[in-house]
Tab-separated table of C-alpha atoms and ligand atoms in Angstrom:
chain	number	residue	atom	x	y	z
A	1	MET	CA	-23.715	5.084	45.808
A	2	PRO	CA	-21.428	8.247	45.475
A	3	LYS	CA	-21.484	10.612	42.487
A	4	THR	CA	-18.716	9.727	39.929
A	5	LEU	CA	-16.549	13.346	38.798
A	6	ALA	CA	-18.248	14.246	35.623
A	7	GLU	CA	-21.817	13.836	37.832
A	8	LEU	CA	-20.691	16.241	39.468
A	9	ARG	CA	-19.411	19.002	37.412
A	10	THR	CA	-22.659	18.145	35.420
A	11	GLY	CA	-24.396	19.555	38.857
A	12	ILE	CA	-21.750	22.261	38.612
A	13	ASP	CA	-22.633	23.213	35.734
A	14	GLN	CA	-26.530	23.150	35.787
A	15	VAL	CA	-25.657	25.631	39.366
A	16	ASP	CA	-23.508	28.116	36.953
A	17	ARG	CA	-26.343	28.352	34.751
A	18	GLU	CA	-29.302	29.039	37.381
A	19	LEU	CA	-26.241	31.551	38.806
A	20	LEU	CA	-26.239	33.243	35.787
A	21	VAL	CA	-29.958	33.814	34.913
A	22	LEU	CA	-29.724	35.268	38.843
A	23	LEU	CA	-26.479	37.515	38.534
A	24	ASN	CA	-28.293	38.818	35.369
A	25	ARG	CA	-31.523	39.387	37.058
A	26	ARG	CA	-29.353	41.397	39.740
A	27	ALA	CA	-27.436	43.277	37.332
A	28	ALA	CA	-31.007	44.519	35.824
A	29	LEU	CA	-32.415	45.467	38.597
A	30	ALA	CA	-29.132	47.210	39.497
A	31	ASN	CA	-29.631	49.145	36.545
A	32	GLU	CA	-32.515	50.058	37.098
A	33	VAL	CA	-31.247	51.542	40.442
A	34	GLY	CA	-29.266	53.318	38.138
A	35	GLU	CA	-31.767	55.143	36.065
A	36	ILE	CA	-33.431	56.466	39.558
A	37	LYS	CA	-30.072	57.897	41.164
A	38	ARG	CA	-29.445	58.608	37.638
A	39	ALA	CA	-32.632	60.592	37.229
A	40	GLU	CA	-32.049	61.988	41.417
A	41	GLY	CA	-28.445	63.064	40.658
A	42	SER	CA	-27.596	61.242	43.264
A	43	PRO	CA	-24.142	58.900	43.981
A	44	VAL	CA	-24.084	55.672	42.201
A	45	PHE	CA	-21.052	53.913	44.986
A	46	ARG	CA	-22.899	53.881	48.405
A	47	PRO	CA	-20.944	52.160	51.025
A	48	GLU	CA	-23.549	51.814	53.953
A	49	ARG	CA	-25.943	50.047	51.448
A	50	GLU	CA	-22.788	47.637	50.245
A	51	ALA	CA	-21.878	46.519	53.931
A	52	GLN	CA	-25.763	46.340	54.220
A	53	VAL	CA	-26.279	43.514	51.989
A	54	ILE	CA	-22.790	41.642	52.743
A	55	ASN	CA	-23.643	41.772	56.589
A	56	GLY	CA	-26.742	40.429	55.858
A	57	LEU	CA	-25.735	38.234	53.594
A	58	GLN	CA	-23.188	36.583	56.147
A	59	ALA	CA	-25.406	36.340	58.864
A	60	ALA	CA	-27.844	34.477	56.795
A	61	ASN	CA	-25.187	32.429	54.935
A	62	PRO	CA	-25.658	28.343	55.817
A	63	GLY	CA	-21.893	27.761	54.783
A	64	PRO	CA	-20.331	26.106	53.645
A	65	LEU	CA	-18.522	28.982	52.137
A	66	LYS	CA	-17.042	31.042	54.750
A	67	PRO	CA	-18.192	34.922	55.800
A	68	ASP	CA	-15.012	35.695	54.220
A	69	ASN	CA	-15.733	34.145	50.542
A	70	ILE	CA	-19.182	35.902	51.132
A	71	ALA	CA	-17.955	38.868	51.476
A	72	HIS	CA	-15.087	38.994	48.643
A	73	VAL	CA	-17.769	37.391	45.990
A	74	TRP	CA	-20.596	39.970	46.479
A	75	ARG	CA	-18.249	42.945	46.357
A	76	GLU	CA	-17.082	41.611	42.771
A	77	ILE	CA	-20.589	41.281	42.418
A	78	MET	CA	-21.607	44.688	43.403
A	79	SER	CA	-18.599	45.884	41.855
A	80	ALA	CA	-20.103	44.765	38.577
A	81	CYS	CA	-23.524	45.906	38.946
A	82	ARG	CA	-21.827	49.179	40.221
A	83	ALA	CA	-19.999	49.969	36.793
A	84	LEU	CA	-23.456	49.455	35.082
A	85	GLU	CA	-25.322	51.953	36.552
A	86	ALA	CA	-21.427	54.333	35.671
A	87	PRO	CA	-18.183	53.092	35.896
A	88	GLN	CA	-16.505	54.806	39.152
A	89	ARG	CA	-12.818	56.342	38.249
A	90	VAL	CA	-10.428	55.806	41.287
A	91	ALA	CA	-7.284	57.249	41.385
A	92	TYR	CA	-4.083	55.485	43.746
A	93	LEU	CA	-0.676	56.020	43.730
A	94	GLY	CA	0.431	53.630	40.556
A	95	PRO	CA	1.770	52.300	38.323
A	96	ALA	CA	0.111	49.093	38.237
A	97	GLY	CA	1.000	46.326	40.607
A	98	THR	CA	1.360	49.039	43.874
A	99	PHE	CA	-0.395	47.862	47.393
A	100	SER	CA	-2.412	51.393	46.712
A	101	GLU	CA	-3.568	49.911	43.628
A	102	ALA	CA	-4.294	46.518	45.672
A	103	ALA	CA	-6.301	48.699	48.007
A	104	ALA	CA	-8.490	50.167	45.242
A	105	LEU	CA	-9.457	46.575	43.929
A	106	GLN	CA	-9.890	45.331	47.566
A	107	PHE	CA	-12.273	48.612	48.520
A	108	PHE	CA	-13.998	48.630	45.489
A	109	GLY	CA	-14.063	45.092	43.366
A	110	SER	CA	-12.121	44.666	40.030
A	111	SER	CA	-14.608	47.039	37.789
A	112	ILE	CA	-13.568	50.678	38.077
A	113	GLU	CA	-11.624	53.005	35.801
A	114	HIS	CA	-8.033	53.003	36.816
A	115	VAL	CA	-6.324	56.244	37.228
A	116	PRO	CA	-2.839	55.542	38.254
A	117	CYS	CA	-1.039	58.865	39.546
A	118	VAL	CA	2.419	59.531	39.949
A	119	SER	CA	2.376	60.911	43.992
A	120	ILE	CA	-0.279	60.660	46.647
A	121	ASP	CA	-0.259	64.812	45.640
A	122	GLU	CA	-1.333	63.849	42.342
A	123	VAL	CA	-4.002	61.447	43.863
A	124	PHE	CA	-5.592	64.309	45.740
A	125	ARG	CA	-5.216	66.805	43.211
A	126	ALA	CA	-6.998	64.375	40.438
A	127	THR	CA	-9.448	63.073	42.591
A	128	ALA	CA	-10.137	67.590	43.929
A	129	ALA	CA	-10.374	68.543	40.011
A	130	GLY	CA	-13.016	65.472	39.699
A	131	THR	CA	-10.167	64.043	37.047
A	132	ALA	CA	-11.272	60.372	39.201
A	133	GLU	CA	-14.775	60.407	41.673
A	134	TYR	CA	-12.255	59.164	44.297
A	135	GLY	CA	-8.989	59.070	45.552
A	136	VAL	CA	-6.953	55.727	47.556
A	137	VAL	CA	-4.728	57.267	49.630
A	138	PRO	CA	-2.206	55.150	52.150
A	139	VAL	CA	-2.318	56.716	55.821
A	140	GLU	CA	-0.790	54.173	58.473
A	141	ASN	CA	1.594	51.594	58.005
A	142	SER	CA	1.749	49.080	61.372
A	143	THR	CA	5.731	48.947	60.852
A	144	GLU	CA	6.695	52.583	60.221
A	145	GLY	CA	3.796	54.531	61.929
A	146	VAL	CA	2.115	57.178	59.737
A	147	ILE	CA	2.250	58.448	56.153
A	148	ALA	CA	3.357	61.949	56.615
A	149	ARG	CA	2.864	63.045	53.120
A	150	SER	CA	-1.014	62.019	53.361
A	151	LEU	CA	-1.725	63.385	56.530
A	152	ASP	CA	-0.328	66.586	55.849
A	153	LEU	CA	-2.310	66.661	52.738
A	154	PHE	CA	-5.508	66.458	54.116
A	155	LEU	CA	-5.027	69.672	55.841
A	156	GLY	CA	-6.064	71.707	53.234
A	157	SER	CA	-7.768	69.470	50.832
A	158	PRO	CA	-11.425	69.780	50.369
A	159	LEU	CA	-11.546	65.933	50.377
A	160	HIS	CA	-12.922	63.880	53.416
A	161	ILE	CA	-12.428	60.647	53.994
A	162	VAL	CA	-15.662	57.960	53.083
A	163	GLY	CA	-14.250	54.793	53.940
A	164	GLU	CA	-10.813	52.870	54.697
A	165	THR	CA	-9.652	49.676	54.200
A	166	SER	CA	-6.234	47.852	54.982
A	167	LEU	CA	-4.046	45.507	53.576
A	168	LEU	CA	-1.311	42.889	54.388
A	169	VAL	CA	1.533	44.601	52.885
A	170	ARG	CA	4.243	41.124	51.460
A	171	HIS	CA	7.681	42.662	50.123
A	172	ASN	CA	9.561	41.075	47.879
A	173	LEU	CA	13.001	41.078	46.013
A	174	LEU	CA	12.435	41.514	42.321
A	175	ARG	CA	14.689	41.140	39.372
A	176	GLN	CA	15.818	39.632	35.822
A	177	GLN	CA	17.717	36.785	37.849
A	178	ASN	CA	16.377	34.961	40.574
A	179	THR	CA	19.624	35.269	43.240
A	180	LEU	CA	21.024	37.667	45.339
A	181	GLU	CA	24.145	37.601	43.158
A	182	GLY	CA	25.676	41.123	41.505
A	183	ILE	CA	23.130	43.095	42.921
A	184	GLU	CA	24.800	46.954	43.204
A	185	ALA	CA	21.018	48.695	44.030
A	186	VAL	CA	17.780	47.739	45.603
A	187	LEU	CA	14.991	50.714	44.078
A	188	ALA	CA	11.823	51.341	46.246
A	189	HIS	CA	9.315	53.621	47.611
A	190	PRO	CA	11.544	55.295	51.083
A	191	GLN	CA	8.673	53.246	53.102
A	192	ALA	CA	8.760	49.793	51.719
A	193	LEU	CA	13.088	50.088	52.278
A	194	ALA	CA	12.407	50.790	56.068
A	195	GLN	CA	9.798	48.304	56.143
A	196	CYS	CA	12.592	45.657	55.175
A	197	HIS	CA	15.432	47.313	56.651
A	198	GLY	CA	16.757	44.620	58.970
A	199	TRP	CA	16.679	42.189	55.665
A	200	LEU	CA	18.790	44.450	53.682
A	201	ASN	CA	20.914	45.126	56.500
A	202	ASN	CA	21.137	41.095	56.563
A	203	HIS	CA	21.342	39.780	53.167
A	204	LEU	CA	22.696	42.991	51.068
A	205	PRO	CA	24.153	45.279	53.598
A	206	GLU	CA	26.954	46.804	51.136
A	207	VAL	CA	24.057	47.381	48.049
A	208	GLU	CA	22.688	51.248	47.590
A	209	ARG	CA	19.060	51.733	48.777
A	210	ARG	CA	17.501	53.758	46.150
A	211	ALA	CA	14.630	55.725	46.944
A	212	VAL	CA	12.527	55.682	43.803
A	213	SER	CA	8.763	57.429	43.594
A	214	SER	CA	7.383	54.148	44.028
A	215	ASN	CA	7.650	50.422	44.451
A	216	ALA	CA	6.511	49.199	41.093
A	217	GLU	CA	8.488	52.147	39.187
A	218	GLY	CA	11.193	50.411	41.109
A	219	ALA	CA	10.088	46.971	39.490
A	220	ARG	CA	9.845	48.818	36.277
A	221	LEU	CA	13.419	50.007	36.451
A	222	ALA	CA	14.925	46.400	37.968
A	223	ALA	CA	13.458	45.045	34.462
A	224	SER	CA	15.364	47.399	32.516
A	225	ASN	CA	18.865	47.058	34.387
A	226	PRO	CA	20.241	43.272	35.417
A	227	LYS	CA	22.299	45.066	38.232
A	228	TRP	CA	18.902	46.784	40.070
A	229	ALA	CA	16.433	44.711	42.334
A	230	ALA	CA	13.270	46.286	43.700
A	231	ILE	CA	11.270	45.734	46.688
A	232	ALA	CA	7.973	44.923	45.279
A	233	SER	CA	4.366	43.088	45.381
A	234	GLU	CA	3.932	39.936	43.613
A	235	ARG	CA	2.021	41.168	40.841
A	236	ALA	CA	4.237	44.147	40.151
A	237	GLY	CA	6.961	41.548	39.487
A	238	ALA	CA	4.197	39.856	37.273
A	239	GLU	CA	3.733	43.133	35.409
A	240	PHE	CA	7.347	43.648	34.748
A	241	GLY	CA	8.197	39.924	33.821
A	242	LEU	CA	10.620	40.037	37.008
A	243	HIS	CA	11.866	36.871	39.098
A	244	ILE	CA	11.073	36.727	42.857
A	245	ALA	CA	14.572	36.441	44.461
A	246	ALA	CA	13.469	36.445	47.535
A	247	HIS	CA	9.836	36.304	49.189
A	248	ALA	CA	8.428	38.329	51.761
A	249	ILE	CA	11.169	40.093	52.960
A	250	GLN	CA	9.333	42.857	55.385
A	251	ASP	CA	10.754	42.544	58.741
A	252	ASP	CA	7.282	42.193	60.171
A	253	ALA	CA	5.076	39.084	58.649
A	254	PHE	CA	1.955	40.604	59.908
A	255	ASN	CA	3.148	44.040	58.339
A	256	ARG	CA	-0.102	45.946	57.155
A	257	THR	CA	-1.254	49.345	55.284
A	258	ARG	CA	-4.238	50.997	56.300
A	259	PHE	CA	-5.459	53.162	53.298
A	260	ALA	CA	-8.305	55.750	52.839
A	261	VAL	CA	-10.963	56.495	50.835
A	262	VAL	CA	-11.310	60.266	49.702
A	263	CYS	CA	-13.894	61.722	47.524
A	264	LEU	CA	-15.153	65.362	47.171
A	265	PRO	CA	-18.368	66.042	49.769
A	266	GLN	CA	-20.625	66.306	46.163
A	267	THR	CA	-19.560	63.233	45.330
A	268	LEU	CA	-20.235	61.780	48.513
A	269	ALA	CA	-21.890	62.586	51.481
A	270	ALA	CA	-20.699	61.449	55.122
A	271	PRO	CA	-22.272	57.695	54.675
A	272	GLU	CA	-25.045	56.946	56.999
A	273	ALA	CA	-24.201	55.076	60.495
A	274	SER	CA	-23.492	51.365	59.865
A	275	GLY	CA	-22.871	50.334	63.354
A	276	LYS	CA	-19.519	50.165	63.456
A	277	ASP	CA	-18.064	53.254	62.679
A	278	CYS	CA	-15.048	55.943	62.994
A	279	VAL	CA	-14.846	59.870	62.731
A	280	SER	CA	-11.663	60.981	61.778
A	281	LEU	CA	-10.200	64.685	62.741
A	282	ILE	CA	-7.461	67.172	62.902
A	283	VAL	CA	-7.713	69.665	65.711
A	284	SER	CA	-5.185	72.159	67.070
A	285	VAL	CA	-5.512	73.661	70.603
A	286	PRO	CA	-3.820	77.290	71.735
A	287	ASN	CA	-0.247	76.875	72.780
A	288	ARG	CA	-0.514	76.999	77.046
A	289	PRO	CA	-0.355	74.313	79.851
A	290	GLY	CA	-3.260	71.401	79.779
A	291	ALA	CA	-4.440	72.373	76.591
A	292	VAL	CA	-3.436	68.907	74.804
A	293	HIS	CA	-4.953	66.689	78.330
A	294	ASP	CA	-8.442	68.684	77.766
A	295	ILE	CA	-8.796	68.091	74.359
A	296	LEU	CA	-9.127	64.802	75.730
A	297	VAL	CA	-11.881	65.126	78.847
A	298	PRO	CA	-14.872	65.413	76.472
A	299	LEU	CA	-14.108	61.846	75.014
A	300	LYS	CA	-13.713	60.580	78.882
A	301	LEU	CA	-16.352	62.288	80.104
A	302	HIS	CA	-18.877	61.571	77.100
A	303	GLY	CA	-17.521	57.808	77.141
A	304	VAL	CA	-15.845	58.338	73.230
A	305	SER	CA	-12.944	55.799	72.765
A	306	MET	CA	-10.406	57.449	71.028
A	307	THR	CA	-8.625	54.510	68.706
A	308	ARG	CA	-5.862	56.885	67.186
A	309	PHE	CA	-3.665	60.239	68.375
A	310	GLU	CA	-0.913	61.166	65.729
A	311	SER	CA	0.701	64.852	65.618
A	312	ARG	CA	2.123	66.658	63.232
A	313	PRO	CA	4.214	69.743	63.155
A	314	ALA	CA	2.136	73.141	62.266
A	315	ARG	CA	4.939	74.332	60.647
A	316	SER	CA	5.087	77.836	62.368
A	317	GLY	CA	8.647	77.276	63.219
A	318	GLN	CA	6.504	77.530	66.958
A	319	TRP	CA	6.284	74.088	68.126
A	320	GLU	CA	3.009	74.126	67.845
A	321	TYR	CA	1.107	71.011	66.096
A	322	TYR	CA	-1.901	69.536	64.660
A	323	PHE	CA	-3.470	66.352	66.420
A	324	TYR	CA	-4.997	63.607	63.738
A	325	ILE	CA	-7.183	62.239	66.065
A	326	ASP	CA	-9.712	58.712	65.314
A	327	LEU	CA	-12.833	58.487	67.797
A	328	GLN	CA	-15.069	55.601	67.321
A	329	GLY	CA	-19.119	56.319	66.557
A	330	HIS	CA	-21.061	58.520	64.549
A	331	PRO	CA	-21.865	61.988	64.758
A	332	SER	CA	-25.756	60.807	64.414
A	333	GLN	CA	-25.135	59.125	68.609
A	334	PRO	CA	-26.078	61.123	70.956
A	335	HIS	CA	-22.501	61.007	72.915
A	336	VAL	CA	-20.774	61.486	70.007
A	337	ALA	CA	-21.942	64.588	68.810
A	338	ALA	CA	-21.611	66.114	72.470
A	339	ALA	CA	-18.571	65.217	72.583
A	340	LEU	CA	-17.960	66.649	69.547
A	341	LYS	CA	-19.380	69.810	70.018
A	342	ASP	CA	-17.502	69.885	73.860
A	343	LEU	CA	-14.031	69.212	71.463
A	344	GLN	CA	-14.417	71.608	69.313
A	345	ALA	CA	-15.258	74.222	71.820
A	346	LEU	CA	-11.813	74.242	72.860
A	347	CYS	CA	-9.704	73.757	70.144
A	348	ALA	CA	-8.410	76.613	67.789
A	349	PHE	CA	-8.494	74.430	64.507
A	350	TYR	CA	-11.292	71.629	64.255
A	351	LYS	CA	-11.451	70.052	60.979
A	352	VAL	CA	-13.894	66.815	60.369
A	353	LEU	CA	-11.087	64.706	57.888
A	354	GLY	CA	-14.850	62.333	57.638
A	355	THR	CA	-17.317	59.833	58.960
A	356	TYR	CA	-16.853	56.163	57.914
A	357	PRO	CA	-18.055	52.244	58.194
A	358	LEU	CA	-14.244	50.930	59.671
A	359	GLY	CA	-12.710	48.529	57.070
A	360	GLU	CA	-11.574	45.660	57.421
B	1	LIG	O1	-28.608	49.596	45.610
B	1	LIG	C1	-27.959	50.555	45.399
B	1	LIG	O2	-28.172	51.342	45.314
B	1	LIG	C2	-27.451	49.762	43.986
B	1	LIG	O3	-26.776	50.830	43.718
B	1	LIG	C3	-27.262	48.066	43.933
B	1	LIG	C4	-25.936	48.352	44.986
B	1	LIG	C5	-25.546	46.796	44.527
B	1	LIG	O4	-25.149	46.019	43.717
B	1	LIG	O5	-26.255	45.867	45.549
B	1	LIG	C6	-25.248	48.911	43.152
B	1	LIG	C7	-23.999	49.412	44.130
B	1	LIG	C8	-24.423	50.405	45.354
B	1	LIG	O6	-23.446	51.221	45.918
B	1	LIG	C9	-24.980	49.757	46.495
B	1	LIG	C10	-25.688	48.448	46.115
């Protein structure tokens, strides 16, 4: 005899009561961990431990919940437990509703203290000054390429990368009305304008495109003028009471942005090896023939794969460049350590930006 809806709901209520007891038992244990960490003066946030917890549970998961569900649920549980130990302040390019905020929430879970900043420069400054323990900055977009400002700021910053996360970026045209009629200007961050270039050319070819400091700032401004539209997330639209005049207007349906999680080395040292790690470096080589080729040789020799190679001008006026390199692996692995040692010996400038677990 199949159970009735009421019976099934009674069953769910009972399980929820059990979960409530268990979750609070877990939180009390985390509280005790927090006391030990306070006494030791050691960091609250341990990304490698959180990765271990999630990987372990995914491996043991009998279903029907999917591995992704397990990751989401436990990221939130650990976020709440972490906040009981000590709330973590996280800086990102604000205001509320930006993709940077969504990336911060995806990485840390929702139990954080928000430190929205007016620019990427300000995220670096706030994190280096200790206003926030962690910063989340965009580094690369799958349509538009590198976020040059972030890469340039890494060069002189004391912050290092301790994690990464990547976000599917879906842009919407937001305004007070839900039509495309009577729009005089589209306001957005230059990156978003570029990611929607084709759609804007097709649908609003004559309309002015105005660059503003963030997409959410564009949404805030669009809420004050019926002739303006913004390009931003649904969340930003809800935040400022705007309609979605057009959904998913980015030129690439799979448009993603990768974000780096940064902090001072004294806040959190480089995470231990998780099994799926990445080393990010900035190097420069003497300006002579074959120098760029030479830096790739140690990687080939020691069997280390390079997943990223970007260049940025050194601003010396001499056509010199800094190279931003991502390698797969962890310096605790002998072949990675050997490749890094040989590479360093060839470089005029060598800076390890961070060693961290590969993100989702
Ligand atoms: O194991 C720890 O160090 C904890 O503080 C517990 C816990 C968790 O909730 O599982 C919480 C925060 C850390 O980032 C890692 C894990």
